[in-house]
Amino acid sequence: MMQNGAPSSNADHTTTFNDLPAAMLVNIFTRLPVKTLIRSTSVCKTWYSNITKPTFISAHIQHSLSCSNQNAVLFVPNNIMRHKYCSLVSADTGNVLEKYKIPFKTKNGSLQLCGCLNGLLCLNAIEEDPNVDVEYQDLYLWNPRVRKYRSLFSSCFKKRGFCLYALGMGVYEPTFDTRIVRIVYPADDGGYACRKVPPKAEIYSLKRNTWRRIKDPGVPLLGYHSGITVGNNMVYWLNTRMSRDFNEQAWLLSFDFNTEMFGSIKLPDEVRYCLGVKANFNLLKFEGKLAVFVLNERKETNGTISQPCGIWLMSHEEGKISWNLIFKIVLKEHMWPLNVSRGGTLLQVSYASSNRSLFFCNLVSEDLQQSKPLVTEPGGFVEAHFMESLLLLEGKDELLKSAVSCSGYF
């Protein structure tokens, strides 16, 4: 009401979005999908600053973990000259949920998935040229959701000729810095690991965009290229070796990104021999913990081949490691386990024909069902823990050509 031209003391006050408490704003933003948040960065400088803060990105990742599709899996082709897209597929229906165009090309047109963590993929080319130095081998970090990537063509270690290496992804939790550890060792003229030179290790920091040498890692030779990340800061590799008495030993190599320390864990006999001495092993992640998949072949009375398997879950509490057999199932012939989704679906690949077919197995009902949309030509990788995130949102696609602030030569 107006009296003598003066505004009323009870005039309405319009509340804007920015008048909300900061904690409430963060709570609202963390519930938005990545696509909406990217658009929101264009609204104003304040929103851009808040959305691109590391603390907010970390909070958004935690919320995405709790509400993302538990049975969505990512298929990554290994021939990117013929297939230029990664596909996010439902393990429940087999339907393609989204496609992401691969934004880079490798020298030989091949691609290999080395790790996936918090929406970031670690990819490299399947190198066939024995004269390519490790620092010039194709290696990428890519976030398909924000369409940004980094090319990491560099190394602290330089040597002419081919160098074998193993990779692992993790997070340095005090600063939420995504990092990659790379174990490097030279090969002899025959392409085998040179035992005269001890392996060395280096670590890449996403925040600093550089490689740094890890002094005296004391790591053994590894036969498996990619590690399994558990709980953000731990990565594990599985390896087997023959002892002097010709008995095969199976063990795990671990790396802690918080302490930058390597460790080793020997698989107990009850895990290794639960299906016989000729069993095969594969590392998986199940319910946020490390799992060992033990697989063997068995000839049935009707002449068919079945594959009994056991899944052992590792628990690490109060400094003590224990193993629990959580599942015993039987796979069909020519199957190999690839991964387990967050929803508990076991993904397997069939090698029964030239075309690789993916199968899903419900670990509770043991009901196998083929997903026809995922029948592909040979080659490809399946990631069962992909999720959307804002990592790499800030900045342009970058090429790392030199290893700054590090030294060391073979």
XYZ file of C-alpha atoms in Angstrom:
410
model
C 0.000 0.000 0.000
C 1.255 3.505 -0.846
C 0.745 6.468 1.488
C 1.640 9.997 0.270
C 3.855 8.506 -2.435
C 6.106 6.676 0.083
C 6.698 2.909 -0.275
C 5.109 0.686 2.298
C 7.380 -0.875 4.924
C 5.681 -4.197 4.136
C 6.733 -4.226 0.471
C 7.460 -7.720 -0.871
C 11.119 -8.786 -1.137
C 12.056 -10.980 -4.100
C 14.396 -13.848 -3.128
C 16.844 -14.973 -5.812
C 18.704 -18.257 -6.176
C 21.889 -16.575 -4.960
C 20.221 -15.587 -1.687
C 20.176 -19.224 -0.593
C 22.791 -20.376 1.951
C 26.050 -21.642 0.408
C 25.550 -25.155 1.814
C 22.112 -25.366 0.222
C 23.484 -24.228 -3.144
C 26.127 -26.946 -3.051
C 23.486 -29.521 -2.110
C 21.367 -28.518 -5.109
C 24.259 -28.407 -7.585
C 25.642 -31.809 -6.563
C 22.320 -33.390 -7.571
C 22.483 -32.045 -11.122
C 23.839 -34.115 -14.041
C 27.129 -33.155 -15.663
C 25.439 -31.867 -18.808
C 23.346 -29.383 -16.800
C 26.335 -28.288 -14.708
C 28.397 -27.565 -17.820
C 25.631 -25.266 -19.053
C 25.411 -23.646 -15.615
C 29.057 -22.562 -15.766
C 28.024 -20.040 -18.448
C 25.462 -18.298 -16.215
C 27.936 -16.186 -14.231
C 31.509 -16.129 -12.938
C 30.386 -17.141 -9.445
C 28.693 -20.292 -10.684
C 31.672 -21.161 -12.873
C 34.041 -20.741 -9.929
C 31.899 -22.839 -7.591
C 31.303 -25.681 -10.073
C 34.963 -26.006 -11.068
C 36.310 -26.084 -7.490
C 38.032 -29.386 -6.604
C 35.968 -29.674 -3.413
C 32.712 -29.404 -5.376
C 33.883 -31.849 -8.060
C 34.735 -34.334 -5.304
C 31.308 -33.870 -3.660
C 29.573 -34.300 -7.021
C 31.460 -37.554 -7.649
C 30.376 -38.937 -4.274
C 26.746 -38.165 -5.067
C 27.043 -39.644 -8.574
C 28.355 -42.883 -7.091
C 25.234 -43.247 -4.973
C 22.692 -42.535 -7.707
C 24.283 -43.649 -10.995
C 23.045 -46.638 -12.993
C 24.483 -49.627 -11.131
C 24.385 -51.867 -14.194
C 25.582 -49.478 -16.904
C 28.789 -50.686 -18.572
C 31.069 -48.926 -21.040
C 32.282 -50.698 -24.176
C 35.600 -49.378 -25.559
C 36.598 -50.620 -29.050
C 40.238 -51.455 -29.660
C 40.087 -50.616 -33.371
C 39.253 -46.909 -33.477
C 39.844 -46.639 -37.192
C 36.682 -48.707 -37.741
C 34.781 -47.801 -34.559
C 35.023 -44.184 -33.428
C 32.618 -44.334 -30.474
C 32.484 -45.772 -26.969
C 29.041 -47.051 -25.965
C 27.411 -46.934 -22.537
C 25.167 -50.012 -22.402
C 22.619 -51.313 -19.907
C 23.588 -54.717 -18.544
C 19.910 -55.269 -17.733
C 18.439 -54.728 -21.206
C 21.430 -54.538 -23.557
C 20.202 -51.156 -24.814
C 22.734 -48.468 -25.726
C 22.238 -45.571 -23.304
C 24.773 -43.132 -24.744
C 27.605 -42.918 -27.245
C 30.813 -40.924 -26.870
C 32.948 -40.036 -29.875
C 36.648 -40.768 -29.330
C 38.324 -37.363 -29.891
C 41.868 -38.489 -30.695
C 43.712 -40.830 -33.027
C 46.540 -43.210 -32.194
C 49.503 -43.921 -34.423
C 48.385 -47.434 -35.321
C 44.631 -46.988 -34.933
C 44.394 -49.213 -31.870
C 43.264 -48.488 -28.323
C 43.569 -50.287 -24.993
C 41.699 -49.516 -21.771
C 44.194 -49.373 -18.905
C 41.970 -48.037 -16.141
C 38.835 -46.121 -15.214
C 38.315 -44.015 -12.109
C 35.792 -41.295 -11.222
C 34.715 -40.784 -14.817
C 38.242 -40.661 -16.258
C 39.479 -43.293 -18.699
C 43.170 -44.132 -19.022
C 43.835 -45.351 -22.567
C 46.843 -46.208 -24.668
C 47.665 -47.678 -28.051
C 48.436 -51.375 -28.363
C 52.045 -50.861 -29.407
C 53.494 -53.228 -31.978
C 56.589 -51.294 -32.988
C 59.547 -52.566 -30.900
C 61.500 -49.337 -31.505
C 59.073 -46.927 -29.848
C 60.405 -45.362 -26.641
C 58.067 -45.410 -23.661
C 57.890 -41.597 -23.643
C 56.484 -41.571 -27.173
C 53.878 -44.282 -26.707
C 50.285 -43.088 -26.954
C 48.757 -42.530 -23.507
C 45.600 -40.533 -22.793
C 43.355 -39.408 -19.955
C 39.830 -38.805 -21.254
C 36.532 -37.761 -19.691
C 33.829 -38.664 -22.243
C 31.124 -36.687 -20.408
C 32.902 -33.323 -20.543
C 34.605 -34.148 -23.886
C 38.094 -33.282 -22.649
C 41.312 -35.275 -22.720
C 45.036 -35.030 -22.081
C 47.771 -36.665 -24.115
C 50.598 -37.859 -21.869
C 53.453 -38.410 -24.315
C 56.285 -38.209 -21.836
C 58.322 -40.132 -19.276
C 60.992 -39.585 -16.661
C 62.933 -42.479 -18.164
C 64.479 -42.374 -21.590
C 65.999 -45.278 -23.431
C 66.232 -46.197 -27.059
C 64.209 -49.257 -27.850
C 61.047 -50.796 -26.462
C 60.242 -50.625 -22.754
C 57.574 -52.805 -21.154
C 55.451 -51.209 -18.475
C 52.438 -51.629 -16.179
C 49.901 -48.927 -15.314
C 47.568 -48.130 -12.432
C 45.160 -45.277 -11.591
C 44.402 -43.759 -8.206
C 43.758 -40.628 -6.180
C 46.007 -38.773 -3.756
C 43.225 -38.215 -1.251
C 44.535 -35.183 0.717
C 44.180 -32.990 -2.408
C 41.869 -35.233 -4.477
C 44.497 -35.327 -7.216
C 44.027 -38.042 -9.851
C 47.308 -39.828 -10.500
C 48.762 -42.581 -12.686
C 51.605 -44.852 -11.610
C 53.721 -46.446 -14.329
C 56.220 -49.265 -13.737
C 58.843 -49.277 -16.474
C 61.427 -51.895 -17.354
C 63.443 -52.424 -20.522
C 63.191 -55.448 -22.753
C 66.008 -57.376 -24.357
C 66.348 -57.969 -28.088
C 63.887 -60.850 -27.922
C 61.139 -58.679 -26.424
C 61.431 -60.226 -22.942
C 62.002 -58.299 -19.748
C 65.664 -57.607 -19.103
C 66.415 -58.945 -15.625
C 69.794 -57.199 -15.447
C 68.135 -53.797 -15.011
C 65.696 -53.413 -12.083
C 62.250 -51.954 -12.819
C 61.697 -48.271 -12.157
C 58.524 -46.320 -11.454
C 57.089 -42.867 -12.062
C 53.869 -41.094 -11.143
C 51.749 -38.578 -13.054
C 49.769 -35.795 -11.351
C 46.660 -34.448 -13.072
C 46.848 -31.164 -11.154
C 50.485 -30.548 -12.018
C 50.258 -32.191 -15.444
C 53.707 -33.749 -15.091
C 55.513 -37.027 -14.405
C 57.740 -37.467 -11.357
C 60.129 -40.285 -10.591
C 59.526 -42.589 -7.589
C 62.895 -43.277 -6.004
C 63.923 -46.884 -5.385
C 60.494 -48.516 -5.851
C 61.844 -52.054 -5.376
C 59.159 -53.611 -7.558
C 59.421 -57.007 -9.290
C 58.685 -57.747 -12.931
C 54.987 -57.810 -13.774
C 53.225 -59.867 -16.383
C 49.928 -57.960 -16.316
C 49.626 -54.541 -17.869
C 46.703 -52.908 -16.037
C 45.877 -52.724 -12.349
C 42.564 -52.776 -10.454
C 41.823 -49.668 -8.375
C 40.079 -50.180 -5.033
C 38.930 -47.423 -2.706
C 40.413 -44.616 -4.840
C 43.945 -44.770 -3.411
C 44.945 -48.450 -3.808
C 45.799 -50.267 -7.039
C 46.578 -53.986 -7.389
C 48.194 -56.112 -10.088
C 48.053 -59.903 -10.282
C 51.100 -61.926 -11.276
C 52.250 -65.516 -11.311
C 55.782 -66.897 -11.399
C 57.578 -70.217 -11.180
C 59.646 -70.942 -8.095
C 62.909 -72.868 -8.113
C 61.050 -76.125 -7.450
C 58.801 -75.374 -10.486
C 55.711 -74.688 -8.402
C 53.667 -71.759 -9.653
C 53.228 -68.923 -7.169
C 50.480 -66.322 -7.405
C 50.769 -62.952 -5.700
C 49.499 -59.387 -5.773
C 51.539 -56.218 -6.098
C 49.929 -53.166 -4.494
C 50.561 -49.425 -4.622
C 49.201 -46.831 -2.201
C 48.788 -43.395 -3.846
C 48.669 -41.665 -0.457
C 52.032 -42.994 0.736
C 53.534 -43.882 -2.683
C 54.619 -47.239 -1.275
C 54.560 -50.610 -3.052
C 53.636 -53.832 -1.267
C 53.063 -57.498 -2.062
C 50.446 -60.040 -0.993
C 50.788 -63.747 -1.622
C 47.586 -65.560 -2.539
C 46.928 -68.294 0.051
C 46.736 -71.920 -1.039
C 43.024 -72.130 -0.243
C 42.397 -69.480 -2.923
C 44.879 -70.735 -5.509
C 43.992 -74.424 -5.290
C 40.262 -74.242 -4.596
C 39.570 -75.617 -8.094
C 42.809 -77.480 -8.779
C 46.400 -76.722 -9.604
C 45.692 -75.667 -13.208
C 43.258 -72.900 -12.339
C 43.395 -69.479 -14.041
C 43.160 -66.219 -12.123
C 41.682 -62.812 -12.823
C 41.361 -59.703 -10.656
C 37.963 -58.017 -10.361
C 36.316 -55.441 -8.122
C 33.145 -56.406 -6.265
C 31.196 -54.330 -3.731
C 34.091 -51.872 -3.536
C 36.616 -54.571 -2.592
C 39.245 -56.544 -4.453
C 38.107 -59.943 -5.693
C 40.056 -62.841 -7.199
C 38.241 -64.875 -9.822
C 39.487 -68.498 -9.965
C 38.499 -70.433 -13.092
C 39.068 -74.049 -14.179
C 37.818 -76.402 -16.916
C 35.952 -79.645 -16.330
C 34.823 -82.297 -18.825
C 31.284 -83.466 -18.176
C 29.972 -87.019 -18.691
C 28.186 -85.959 -21.897
C 31.461 -84.726 -23.399
C 30.827 -81.003 -22.958
C 33.233 -78.666 -21.184
C 32.082 -76.598 -18.227
C 34.052 -74.069 -16.243
C 33.548 -74.061 -12.470
C 34.734 -70.869 -10.819
C 34.989 -69.262 -7.428
C 35.037 -65.590 -6.449
C 37.099 -64.707 -3.389
C 36.728 -61.331 -1.688
C 39.678 -59.745 0.098
C 39.093 -57.893 3.366
C 41.743 -55.663 4.904
C 40.845 -54.703 8.458
C 43.123 -53.592 11.283
C 46.193 -54.502 9.257
C 45.055 -58.101 8.689
C 44.120 -59.568 5.304
C 41.479 -62.286 4.999
C 39.845 -64.053 2.044
C 36.221 -65.176 1.836
C 34.687 -67.379 -0.869
C 31.484 -65.502 -1.722
C 30.322 -67.245 -4.916
C 30.724 -70.608 -6.644
C 29.194 -70.790 -10.121
C 29.695 -72.747 -13.344
C 30.259 -70.912 -16.629
C 29.653 -72.305 -20.077
C 32.499 -73.372 -22.329
C 34.866 -70.756 -23.785
C 33.836 -68.013 -21.361
C 36.121 -65.552 -19.609
C 35.139 -63.106 -16.840
C 35.722 -59.429 -17.610
C 34.292 -57.412 -14.752
C 31.524 -57.079 -12.156
C 29.174 -54.093 -12.225
C 28.319 -52.119 -9.117
C 24.935 -53.871 -9.217
C 26.591 -57.295 -8.940
C 26.278 -58.388 -12.579
C 29.186 -60.502 -13.801
C 30.211 -59.709 -17.366
C 31.771 -62.471 -19.439
C 32.970 -62.789 -22.990
C 32.509 -65.869 -25.163
C 35.296 -66.950 -27.488
C 33.219 -69.713 -29.090
C 33.211 -67.944 -32.475
C 35.144 -65.247 -34.316
C 32.653 -62.655 -33.047
C 32.960 -62.036 -29.335
C 29.586 -62.150 -27.548
C 29.063 -60.621 -24.133
C 27.011 -62.457 -21.521
C 25.616 -61.246 -18.212
C 25.376 -63.515 -15.186
C 23.303 -62.682 -12.140
C 25.537 -63.834 -9.288
C 22.520 -64.721 -7.161
C 20.325 -66.626 -9.619
C 23.166 -67.734 -11.936
C 20.895 -66.893 -14.875
C 22.969 -66.420 -18.069
C 21.499 -64.273 -20.793
C 23.055 -63.087 -24.028
C 22.848 -59.433 -24.936
C 22.498 -59.269 -28.714
C 23.300 -55.545 -29.093
C 26.755 -56.242 -27.654
C 27.778 -58.859 -30.219
C 30.868 -57.336 -31.810
C 33.778 -58.234 -34.010
C 36.944 -59.361 -32.181
C 38.477 -56.774 -29.904
C 37.245 -54.381 -27.283
C 37.163 -53.678 -23.545
C 34.323 -53.461 -21.051
C 34.409 -51.120 -18.058
C 31.765 -51.867 -15.422
C 32.380 -48.915 -13.075
C 32.123 -45.927 -15.392
C 30.282 -42.892 -14.024
C 29.924 -39.254 -14.976
C 32.103 -36.582 -13.388
C 33.396 -33.046 -13.913
C 37.094 -33.929 -13.924
C 39.004 -32.205 -16.750
C 36.125 -29.716 -17.183
C 38.368 -26.716 -16.596
C 40.924 -26.037 -19.310
C 41.454 -27.137 -22.886
C 42.695 -30.436 -24.271
C 46.377 -30.518 -23.350
C 49.425 -32.302 -24.698
C 52.126 -33.194 -22.181
C 55.341 -33.365 -24.182
C 57.950 -33.261 -21.436
C 58.408 -34.643 -17.974
C 58.964 -31.474 -15.941
C 60.900 -31.550 -12.675
C 62.008 -35.137 -12.999
C 65.117 -36.925 -14.064
C 66.464 -40.417 -14.419
C 67.712 -42.488 -17.287
C 68.185 -46.178 -17.845
